PDB file of C-alpha atoms in Angstrom:
ATOM      1  CA  ALA A   1     -48.589  -5.937 -45.090  1.00 45.00           C
ATOM      2  CA  GLY A   2     -46.426  -3.502 -47.495  1.00 43.00           C
ATOM      3  CA  GLU A   3     -48.080  -0.680 -45.909  1.00 46.00           C
ATOM      4  CA  GLY A   4     -47.466  -1.976 -42.326  1.00 44.00           C
ATOM      5  CA  HIS A   5     -44.093  -2.650 -42.778  1.00 43.00           C
ATOM      6  CA  LYS A   6     -43.620   0.802 -44.253  1.00 47.00           C
ATOM      7  CA  GLU A   7     -45.260   2.726 -40.910  1.00 48.00           C
ATOM      8  CA  GLU A   8     -43.336   0.212 -38.958  1.00 46.00           C
ATOM      9  CA  SER A   9     -39.907   1.213 -40.590  1.00 46.00           C
ATOM     10  CA  GLY A  10     -40.950   4.894 -40.292  1.00 48.00           C
ATOM     11  CA  SER A  11     -41.671   4.719 -37.044  1.00 53.00           C
ATOM     12  CA  TRP A  12     -38.347   3.123 -36.127  1.00 51.00           C
ATOM     13  CA  GLY A  13     -36.749   5.952 -38.140  1.00 58.00           C
ATOM     14  CA  LYS A  14     -38.414   8.419 -36.110  1.00 64.00           C
ATOM     15  CA  GLN A  15     -37.419   6.398 -33.109  1.00 70.00           C
ATOM     16  CA  GLN A  16     -33.993   6.251 -34.146  1.00 71.00           C
ATOM     17  CA  LEU A  17     -33.420  10.255 -35.044  1.00 70.00           C
ATOM     18  CA  LEU A  18     -34.805  10.734 -31.364  1.00 75.00           C
ATOM     19  CA  PHE A  19     -32.503   8.236 -29.879  1.00 82.00           C
ATOM     20  CA  THR A  20     -29.144   9.435 -31.788  1.00 83.00           C
ATOM     21  CA  SER A  21     -30.084  12.919 -30.281  1.00 84.00           C
ATOM     22  CA  ILE A  22     -30.181  11.292 -26.849  1.00 87.00           C
ATOM     23  CA  LEU A  23     -27.339   9.170 -27.175  1.00 88.00           C
ATOM     24  CA  GLN A  24     -24.816  11.653 -28.889  1.00 88.00           C
ATOM     25  CA  ASN A  25     -25.569  14.397 -26.127  1.00 89.00           C
ATOM     26  CA  GLU A  26     -22.176  15.105 -24.590  1.00 88.00           C
ATOM     27  CA  ASP A  27     -24.064  17.025 -21.993  1.00 89.00           C
ATOM     28  CA  MET A  28     -25.525  13.263 -20.778  1.00 90.00           C
ATOM     29  CA  ASP A  29     -23.719  11.467 -18.289  1.00 90.00           C
ATOM     30  CA  LEU A  30     -21.965   8.527 -19.782  1.00 89.00           C
ATOM     31  CA  ASN A  31     -23.844   6.132 -17.127  1.00 90.00           C
ATOM     32  CA  ASP A  32     -27.279   7.573 -18.318  1.00 92.00           C
ATOM     33  CA  ARG A  33     -26.364   7.232 -21.957  1.00 92.00           C
ATOM     34  CA  ILE A  34     -25.545   3.697 -21.228  1.00 92.00           C
ATOM     35  CA  GLY A  35     -28.395   2.855 -19.362  1.00 92.00           C
ATOM     36  CA  PHE A  36     -30.839   4.208 -21.829  1.00 91.00           C
ATOM     37  CA  ALA A  37     -28.826   2.585 -24.753  1.00 91.00           C
ATOM     38  CA  CYS A  38     -29.405  -0.866 -23.155  1.00 92.00           C
ATOM     39  CA  ARG A  39     -33.082  -0.207 -22.510  1.00 91.00           C
ATOM     40  CA  PHE A  40     -34.050   1.057 -25.755  1.00 88.00           C
ATOM     41  CA  LEU A  41     -31.453   0.067 -28.539  1.00 88.00           C
ATOM     42  CA  PRO A  42     -32.079  -3.126 -30.531  1.00 87.00           C
ATOM     43  CA  ASP A  43     -29.055  -5.823 -29.777  1.00 89.00           C
ATOM     44  CA  ASP A  44     -27.046  -5.262 -33.108  1.00 87.00           C
ATOM     45  CA  PHE A  45     -27.089  -1.645 -32.617  1.00 88.00           C
ATOM     46  CA  LEU A  46     -26.438  -1.533 -28.996  1.00 91.00           C
ATOM     47  CA  VAL A  47     -23.300  -3.682 -29.284  1.00 92.00           C
ATOM     48  CA  GLU A  48     -22.011  -1.597 -32.030  1.00 92.00           C
ATOM     49  CA  TYR A  49     -22.937   1.688 -29.798  1.00 92.00           C
ATOM     50  CA  LEU A  50     -21.151   0.388 -26.579  1.00 94.00           C
ATOM     51  CA  GLU A  51     -18.080  -0.335 -28.743  1.00 95.00           C
ATOM     52  CA  GLY A  52     -18.048   3.181 -29.973  1.00 94.00           C
ATOM     53  CA  LEU A  53     -18.430   4.489 -26.658  1.00 94.00           C
ATOM     54  CA  LYS A  54     -15.500   2.338 -25.016  1.00 95.00           C
ATOM     55  CA  ILE A  55     -13.087   3.371 -28.051  1.00 95.00           C
ATOM     56  CA  LYS A  56     -13.502   6.748 -27.317  1.00 94.00           C
ATOM     57  CA  ALA A  57     -13.476   6.633 -23.333  1.00 95.00           C
ATOM     58  CA  ILE A  58      -9.886   5.059 -23.665  1.00 96.00           C
ATOM     59  CA  ARG A  59      -8.913   7.727 -25.846  1.00 95.00           C
ATOM     60  CA  GLU A  60     -10.101  10.275 -23.795  1.00 94.00           C
ATOM     61  CA  GLY A  61      -9.160   8.720 -20.840  1.00 95.00           C
ATOM     62  CA  ASN A  62     -12.666   8.804 -19.168  1.00 94.00           C
ATOM     63  CA  LEU A  63     -12.581   6.561 -15.804  1.00 94.00           C
ATOM     64  CA  ARG A  64     -16.637   6.166 -15.878  1.00 92.00           C
ATOM     65  CA  GLY A  65     -15.654   3.923 -19.431  1.00 93.00           C
ATOM     66  CA  CYS A  66     -14.456   1.166 -16.674  1.00 94.00           C
ATOM     67  CA  MET A  67     -17.720   0.200 -16.704  1.00 92.00           C
ATOM     68  CA  LEU A  68     -16.964  -0.694 -20.613  1.00 94.00           C
ATOM     69  CA  THR A  69     -13.575  -1.872 -20.346  1.00 95.00           C
ATOM     70  CA  GLY A  70     -13.385  -3.549 -17.046  1.00 94.00           C
ATOM     71  CA  LEU A  71     -10.387  -3.780 -15.305  1.00 94.00           C
ATOM     72  CA  ASN A  72      -8.258  -5.419 -17.885  1.00 95.00           C
ATOM     73  CA  ARG A  73      -5.495  -4.585 -20.486  1.00 95.00           C
ATOM     74  CA  ASP A  74      -8.233  -2.604 -22.101  1.00 95.00           C
ATOM     75  CA  GLY A  75      -8.623  -0.815 -18.446  1.00 96.00           C
ATOM     76  CA  VAL A  76      -5.017  -0.089 -18.414  1.00 96.00           C
ATOM     77  CA  LYS A  77      -5.015   1.757 -22.061  1.00 96.00           C
ATOM     78  CA  LEU A  78      -8.014   3.781 -20.465  1.00 97.00           C
ATOM     79  CA  PHE A  79      -6.091   4.468 -17.420  1.00 97.00           C
ATOM     80  CA  GLN A  80      -2.610   5.255 -19.435  1.00 96.00           C
ATOM     81  CA  ALA A  81      -4.770   7.947 -21.355  1.00 96.00           C
ATOM     82  CA  TYR A  82      -5.717   9.108 -18.008  1.00 97.00           C
ATOM     83  CA  VAL A  83      -2.331   9.638 -16.706  1.00 96.00           C
ATOM     84  CA  ASP A  84      -0.963  10.924 -19.744  1.00 95.00           C
ATOM     85  CA  ARG A  85      -3.925  13.536 -19.503  1.00 95.00           C
ATOM     86  CA  THR A  86      -3.969  14.339 -15.674  1.00 95.00           C
ATOM     87  CA  GLY A  87      -0.813  13.237 -14.275  1.00 93.00           C
ATOM     88  CA  ASP A  88      -2.806  11.279 -11.454  1.00 94.00           C
ATOM     89  CA  ILE A  89      -0.800   7.840 -11.012  1.00 93.00           C
ATOM     90  CA  GLN A  90      -2.315   7.673  -7.539  1.00 95.00           C
ATOM     91  CA  THR A  91      -5.879   6.946  -8.833  1.00 95.00           C
ATOM     92  CA  SER A  92      -4.469   4.498 -11.528  1.00 95.00           C
ATOM     93  CA  ALA A  93      -2.178   2.879  -9.356  1.00 95.00           C
ATOM     94  CA  LEU A  94      -4.828   2.032  -6.423  1.00 94.00           C
ATOM     95  CA  VAL A  95      -7.577   0.983  -8.690  1.00 95.00           C
ATOM     96  CA  LEU A  96      -5.063  -1.331 -11.071  1.00 95.00           C
ATOM     97  CA  SER A  97      -3.324  -2.584  -7.918  1.00 93.00           C
ATOM     98  CA  HIS A  98      -6.207  -5.049  -7.385  1.00 91.00           C
ATOM     99  CA  VAL A  99      -5.511  -6.678 -10.659  1.00 93.00           C
ATOM    100  CA  VAL A 100      -1.982  -6.317 -11.179  1.00 93.00           C
ATOM    101  CA  PRO A 101      -0.128  -8.678 -10.672  1.00 90.00           C
ATOM    102  CA  ALA A 102      -2.729 -10.820  -9.325  1.00 89.00           C
ATOM    103  CA  ARG A 103      -4.913 -11.465 -12.284  1.00 91.00           C
ATOM    104  CA  PHE A 104      -2.256 -10.392 -14.864  1.00 93.00           C
ATOM    105  CA  ARG A 105       1.312  -8.306 -15.406  1.00 93.00           C
ATOM    106  CA  HIS A 106       1.612  -5.201 -17.248  1.00 94.00           C
ATOM    107  CA  PRO A 107       4.708  -2.729 -17.177  1.00 94.00           C
ATOM    108  CA  ALA A 108       2.860   0.292 -17.119  1.00 94.00           C
ATOM    109  CA  ALA A 109       0.609  -0.482 -14.014  1.00 95.00           C
ATOM    110  CA  GLU A 110       3.457  -2.133 -11.826  1.00 94.00           C
ATOM    111  CA  LEU A 111       5.813   1.100 -12.619  1.00 94.00           C
ATOM    112  CA  TRP A 112       2.599   3.276 -11.520  1.00 95.00           C
ATOM    113  CA  LEU A 113       2.516   1.539  -8.289  1.00 95.00           C
ATOM    114  CA  GLN A 114       5.871   1.721  -7.607  1.00 93.00           C
ATOM    115  CA  SER A 115       6.387   5.166  -8.602  1.00 93.00           C
ATOM    116  CA  TYR A 116       3.349   5.801  -6.061  1.00 95.00           C
ATOM    117  CA  ARG A 117       5.153   3.914  -3.191  1.00 92.00           C
ATOM    118  CA  GLU A 118       8.086   6.378  -4.072  1.00 91.00           C
ATOM    119  CA  LEU A 119       5.955   9.629  -3.858  1.00 92.00           C
ATOM    120  CA  LEU A 120       4.642   8.282  -0.257  1.00 93.00           C
ATOM    121  CA  ASP A 121       8.300   7.883   1.090  1.00 88.00           C
ATOM    122  CA  ARG A 122       9.175  11.188  -0.355  1.00 89.00           C
ATOM    123  CA  TRP A 123       6.328  13.042   1.332  1.00 90.00           C
ATOM    124  CA  GLY A 124       7.021  10.795   4.624  1.00 85.00           C
ATOM    125  CA  LEU A 125       4.131   9.094   4.619  1.00 90.00           C
ATOM    126  CA  TRP A 126       5.520   5.915   5.616  1.00 87.00           C
ATOM    127  CA  HIS A 127       2.645   4.484   7.768  1.00 89.00           C
ATOM    128  CA  THR A 128       0.069   5.091   4.797  1.00 92.00           C
ATOM    129  CA  ARG A 129       3.151   3.446   2.617  1.00 91.00           C
ATOM    130  CA  ALA A 130       2.945   0.370   4.661  1.00 88.00           C
ATOM    131  CA  VAL A 131      -0.544   0.370   5.143  1.00 90.00           C
ATOM    132  CA  LEU A 132      -0.508   0.133   0.798  1.00 92.00           C
ATOM    133  CA  ASP A 133       2.022  -2.405   0.937  1.00 89.00           C
ATOM    134  CA  ILE A 134       0.092  -4.675   3.302  1.00 86.00           C
ATOM    135  CA  ALA A 135      -2.963  -4.467   1.315  1.00 87.00           C
ATOM    136  CA  HIS A 136      -1.650  -5.100  -1.445  1.00 88.00           C
ATOM    137  CA  ASN A 137       0.232  -8.123  -0.484  1.00 85.00           C
ATOM    138  CA  ALA A 138      -3.160  -9.463   0.921  1.00 84.00           C
ATOM    139  CA  GLU A 139      -4.609  -9.126  -2.625  1.00 82.00           C
ATOM    140  CA  LEU A 140      -1.395 -11.309  -3.686  1.00 82.00           C
ATOM    141  CA  GLY A 141      -2.037 -13.878  -0.927  1.00 78.00           C
ATOM    142  CA  THR A 142       1.847 -13.201   0.430  1.00 72.00           C
ATOM    143  CA  ASN A 143       3.118 -10.859   3.141  1.00 60.00           C
ATOM    144  CA  PRO A 144       7.081 -10.868   2.629  1.00 60.00           C
ATOM    145  CA  PRO A 145       8.899  -9.108   5.563  1.00 56.00           C
ATOM    146  CA  GLN A 146      10.609  -5.895   3.908  1.00 57.00           C
ATOM    147  CA  VAL A 147      12.908  -4.950   6.368  1.00 62.00           C
ATOM    148  CA  PHE A 148      15.702  -7.067   7.901  1.00 64.00           C
ATOM    149  CA  ALA A 149      18.172  -6.717  11.168  1.00 68.00           C
ATOM    150  CA  ARG A 150      21.512  -8.101  10.020  1.00 72.00           C
ATOM    151  CA  CYS A 151      24.724  -9.338  12.168  1.00 76.00           C
ATOM    152  CA  SER A 152      27.259  -6.517  11.501  1.00 75.00           C
ATOM    153  CA  PHE A 153      29.861  -9.797  12.053  1.00 81.00           C
ATOM    154  CA  CYS A 154      28.514 -12.424   9.925  1.00 81.00           C
ATOM    155  CA  ASN A 155      25.604 -10.306   7.855  1.00 75.00           C
ATOM    156  CA  GLN A 156      23.242 -13.110   8.860  1.00 74.00           C
ATOM    157  CA  CYS A 157      19.455 -12.360   9.198  1.00 68.00           C
ATOM    158  CA  LEU A 158      18.717 -11.755  13.167  1.00 66.00           C
ATOM    159  CA  SER A 159      15.495 -14.132  12.733  1.00 59.00           C
ATOM    160  CA  MET A 160      13.685 -15.940  15.480  1.00 48.00           C
ATOM    161  CA  ARG A 161      13.287 -18.730  12.937  1.00 47.00           C
ATOM    162  CA  THR A 162      17.033 -19.278  12.395  1.00 47.00           C
ATOM    163  CA  ALA A 163      17.668 -19.340  15.877  1.00 44.00           C
ATOM    164  CA  GLY A 164      16.543 -22.454  17.032  1.00 45.00           C
ATOM    165  CA  SER A 165      17.824 -23.420  20.429  1.00 42.00           C
ATOM    166  CA  ASN A 166      20.353 -21.065  20.560  1.00 47.00           C
ATOM    167  CA  GLN A 167      21.886 -19.885  23.691  1.00 46.00           C
ATOM    168  CA  PHE A 168      21.252 -16.299  23.331  1.00 44.00           C
ATOM    169  CA  ILE A 169      17.521 -17.132  23.271  1.00 44.00           C
ATOM    170  CA  SER A 170      15.618 -16.193  26.516  1.00 45.00           C
ATOM    171  CA  GLN A 171      11.866 -16.269  27.339  1.00 44.00           C
ATOM    172  CA  THR A 172      10.697 -13.758  29.900  1.00 43.00           C
ATOM    173  CA  ARG A 173       7.255 -13.930  31.478  1.00 44.00           C
ATOM    174  CA  PHE A 174       5.068 -11.306  33.215  1.00 43.00           C
ATOM    175  CA  THR A 175       2.047 -12.170  34.772  1.00 45.00           C
ATOM    176  CA  SER A 176      -0.991 -10.193  35.277  1.00 44.00           C
ATOM    177  CA  ARG A 177      -4.465 -10.663  36.867  1.00 46.00           C
ATOM    178  CA  THR A 178      -5.920 -11.326  33.501  1.00 43.00           C
ATOM    179  CA  ARG A 179      -3.289 -13.302  31.250  1.00 45.00           C
ATOM    180  CA  VAL A 180       0.557 -14.343  31.141  1.00 42.00           C
ATOM    181  CA  HIS A 181       2.619 -12.386  28.549  1.00 44.00           C
ATOM    182  CA  ALA A 182       5.558 -14.632  27.233  1.00 45.00           C
ATOM    183  CA  LYS A 183       8.380 -12.601  25.464  1.00 49.00           C
ATOM    184  CA  GLU A 184      11.242 -14.593  23.184  1.00 52.00           C
ATOM    185  CA  LYS A 185      14.240 -12.597  23.158  1.00 61.00           C
ATOM    186  CA  ILE A 186      17.438 -12.619  21.269  1.00 67.00           C
ATOM    187  CA  SER A 187      20.734 -11.224  22.613  1.00 72.00           C
ATOM    188  CA  GLY A 188      23.151 -12.441  20.176  1.00 76.00           C
ATOM    189  CA  CYS A 189      23.742 -13.777  16.307  1.00 78.00           C
ATOM    190  CA  PRO A 190      21.966 -16.895  16.039  1.00 74.00           C
ATOM    191  CA  GLN A 191      24.803 -17.551  13.659  1.00 77.00           C
ATOM    192  CA  CYS A 192      28.084 -16.522  14.786  1.00 82.00           C
ATOM    193  CA  ASN A 193      27.011 -16.283  18.570  1.00 81.00           C
ATOM    194  CA  LYS A 194      28.272 -12.745  18.707  1.00 83.00           C
ATOM    195  CA  PRO A 195      26.089 -10.385  21.164  1.00 84.00           C
ATOM    196  CA  LEU A 196      24.077  -7.724  19.684  1.00 82.00           C
ATOM    197  CA  PRO A 197      25.305  -3.904  19.913  1.00 84.00           C
ATOM    198  CA  ASN A 198      23.731  -2.107  22.778  1.00 87.00           C
ATOM    199  CA  CYS A 199      21.724   0.982  22.743  1.00 88.00           C
ATOM    200  CA  SER A 200      23.198   4.238  22.514  1.00 90.00           C
ATOM    201  CA  VAL A 201      21.206   5.909  25.012  1.00 90.00           C
ATOM    202  CA  CYS A 202      20.752   3.542  27.642  1.00 88.00           C
ATOM    203  CA  HIS A 203      24.108   1.128  27.160  1.00 87.00           C
ATOM    204  CA  LEU A 204      21.917  -1.869  27.640  1.00 84.00           C
ATOM    205  CA  SER A 205      21.832  -4.896  25.255  1.00 80.00           C
ATOM    206  CA  LEU A 206      19.093  -4.445  22.197  1.00 79.00           C
ATOM    207  CA  SER A 207      17.551  -7.604  23.448  1.00 68.00           C
ATOM    208  CA  CYS A 208      16.414  -5.742  26.925  1.00 49.00           C
ATOM    209  CA  SER A 209      12.929  -4.880  27.653  1.00 47.00           C
ATOM    210  CA  VAL A 210      12.170  -1.345  27.500  1.00 46.00           C
ATOM    211  CA  GLN A 211       9.819  -0.422  30.071  1.00 45.00           C
ATOM    212  CA  SER A 212       8.490   3.141  31.173  1.00 47.00           C
ATOM    213  CA  MET A 213       6.430   4.705  34.058  1.00 39.00           C
ATOM    214  CA  ASN A 214       3.044   4.283  31.813  1.00 50.00           C
ATOM    215  CA  GLN A 215       3.803   0.354  31.236  1.00 48.00           C
ATOM    216  CA  VAL A 216       4.776  -1.108  34.564  1.00 47.00           C
ATOM    217  CA  THR A 217       3.142  -1.151  37.728  1.00 54.00           C
ATOM    218  CA  SER A 218       4.480  -0.319  40.884  1.00 54.00           C
ATOM    219  CA  THR A 219       5.118  -4.410  41.391  1.00 51.00           C
ATOM    220  CA  GLY A 220       7.154  -4.636  38.137  1.00 45.00           C
ATOM    221  CA  GLN A 221       4.391  -6.134  36.310  1.00 48.00           C
ATOM    222  CA  TRP A 222       3.610  -4.977  32.948  1.00 45.00           C
ATOM    223  CA  LYS A 223       0.373  -3.329  32.212  1.00 51.00           C
ATOM    224  CA  GLU A 224      -1.846  -4.390  29.019  1.00 49.00           C
ATOM    225  CA  GLY A 225      -1.380  -2.325  25.919  1.00 45.00           C
ATOM    226  CA  GLY A 226       2.167  -1.638  26.123  1.00 45.00           C
ATOM    227  CA  ASN A 227       3.829  -0.022  23.011  1.00 46.00           C
ATOM    228  CA  LYS A 228       5.765  -2.959  21.308  1.00 62.00           C
ATOM    229  CA  PHE A 229       7.347  -0.701  19.141  1.00 66.00           C
ATOM    230  CA  ALA A 230       9.562   0.785  21.861  1.00 69.00           C
ATOM    231  CA  ASP A 231      11.548  -2.702  21.721  1.00 71.00           C
ATOM    232  CA  TRP A 232      12.041  -2.489  17.925  1.00 77.00           C
ATOM    233  CA  PHE A 233      15.673  -1.758  16.647  1.00 79.00           C
ATOM    234  CA  THR A 234      16.228   1.813  15.122  1.00 84.00           C
ATOM    235  CA  TRP A 235      19.457   3.211  13.803  1.00 85.00           C
ATOM    236  CA  CYS A 236      21.073   5.888  11.388  1.00 89.00           C
ATOM    237  CA  ASN A 237      21.778   4.767   7.993  1.00 84.00           C
ATOM    238  CA  THR A 238      24.788   7.480   7.766  1.00 88.00           C
ATOM    239  CA  CYS A 239      26.624   7.167  11.059  1.00 90.00           C
ATOM    240  CA  HIS A 240      24.870   3.444  11.942  1.00 87.00           C
ATOM    241  CA  HIS A 241      24.316   4.296  15.424  1.00 91.00           C
ATOM    242  CA  GLY A 242      21.394   3.289  16.955  1.00 89.00           C
ATOM    243  CA  GLY A 243      19.307   1.449  20.164  1.00 89.00           C
ATOM    244  CA  HIS A 244      15.547   1.085  21.349  1.00 87.00           C
ATOM    245  CA  SER A 245      13.020   3.349  19.304  1.00 87.00           C
ATOM    246  CA  ALA A 246      11.600   4.404  22.474  1.00 87.00           C
ATOM    247  CA  HIS A 247      14.944   6.068  23.815  1.00 89.00           C
ATOM    248  CA  ILE A 248      16.070   7.160  20.263  1.00 90.00           C
ATOM    249  CA  LEU A 249      12.779   8.761  19.774  1.00 88.00           C
ATOM    250  CA  ALA A 250      12.921  10.619  23.560  1.00 89.00           C
ATOM    251  CA  TRP A 251      16.593  11.671  22.435  1.00 91.00           C
ATOM    252  CA  PHE A 252      15.890  13.540  19.285  1.00 90.00           C
ATOM    253  CA  ALA A 253      12.731  15.102  21.187  1.00 89.00           C
ATOM    254  CA  GLN A 254      15.533  17.080  22.890  1.00 90.00           C
ATOM    255  CA  HIS A 255      18.907  16.967  20.770  1.00 89.00           C
ATOM    256  CA  ARG A 256      19.950  17.320  17.089  1.00 87.00           C
ATOM    257  CA  CYS A 257      23.020  15.087  16.907  1.00 91.00           C
ATOM    258  CA  CYS A 258      23.541  11.573  17.544  1.00 93.00           C
ATOM    259  CA  PRO A 259      23.801  10.085  20.879  1.00 92.00           C
ATOM    260  CA  VAL A 260      26.894   8.847  20.705  1.00 93.00           C
ATOM    261  CA  SER A 261      29.670  10.741  22.258  1.00 88.00           C
ATOM    262  CA  GLU A 262      31.992  12.498  19.749  1.00 88.00           C
ATOM    263  CA  CYS A 263      29.792  11.795  16.671  1.00 91.00           C
ATOM    264  CA  GLN A 264      28.178  15.253  15.301  1.00 90.00           C
ATOM    265  CA  CYS A 265      25.933  13.073  13.105  1.00 91.00           C
ATOM    266  CA  ALA A 266      22.552  15.019  12.544  1.00 89.00           C
ATOM    267  CA  CYS A 267      20.595  11.740  12.320  1.00 86.00           C
ATOM    268  CA  ASP A 268      17.225  13.389  13.206  1.00 79.00           C
ATOM    269  CA  GLU A 269      17.460  15.421   9.995  1.00 76.00           C
ATOM    270  CA  LEU A 270      18.648  12.809   7.561  1.00 59.00           C
TER     271      LEU A 270
END
């Protein structure tokens, strides 16, 4: 029995030396080393080995260590080391946005996400920023509006939800062969009843529908697939002049300054 125990002990000692040479081989991918350890190491050695790998991955900011830390507070420590080493906040912000603040709050992770949003704004990637915010809000189960149009007289939000049965609300229907399109419009402030401003280009109320040749048939009916963005308000944050989005975009395709007479604001360059 004693000799058998010595032979078994000696066999394990040789295996341990062989395993150590494999498990400590830095040229071997971390995933492969973890898989090898799970396959061949006894439980007590496995736990100790994986804990050592996790500590090393956090210290070095090795993103492959996420399989050991998970997306938790230890994972944030790993991403902190990764950001310190590479300056890549994009990867850290996008990965951790799935769990922060949906599952737990962490100031560093929230700062990375906000910094990434501001970076997209500086690069002019507003569509990408909007897609990011929509996806992030879906993770949180909320989708709050981010832009409000307010009355210049009473400073109240111009919202259909607060309009009720106000006299400035109208419904316009455009019929087609396939369906009926119903559009509710506000031509004045639901709170103070002041009329909305006019478009700086067409001089019509901002509540008016913007029709273009590719949207309207010869009989005056709206085609399907019209660009709804054309009806939106848009304005300059410097001179505060604006109008229908389609008209403003068309104006600045050929002009540099504001469409309002005697206003020299270079709105398109701001």
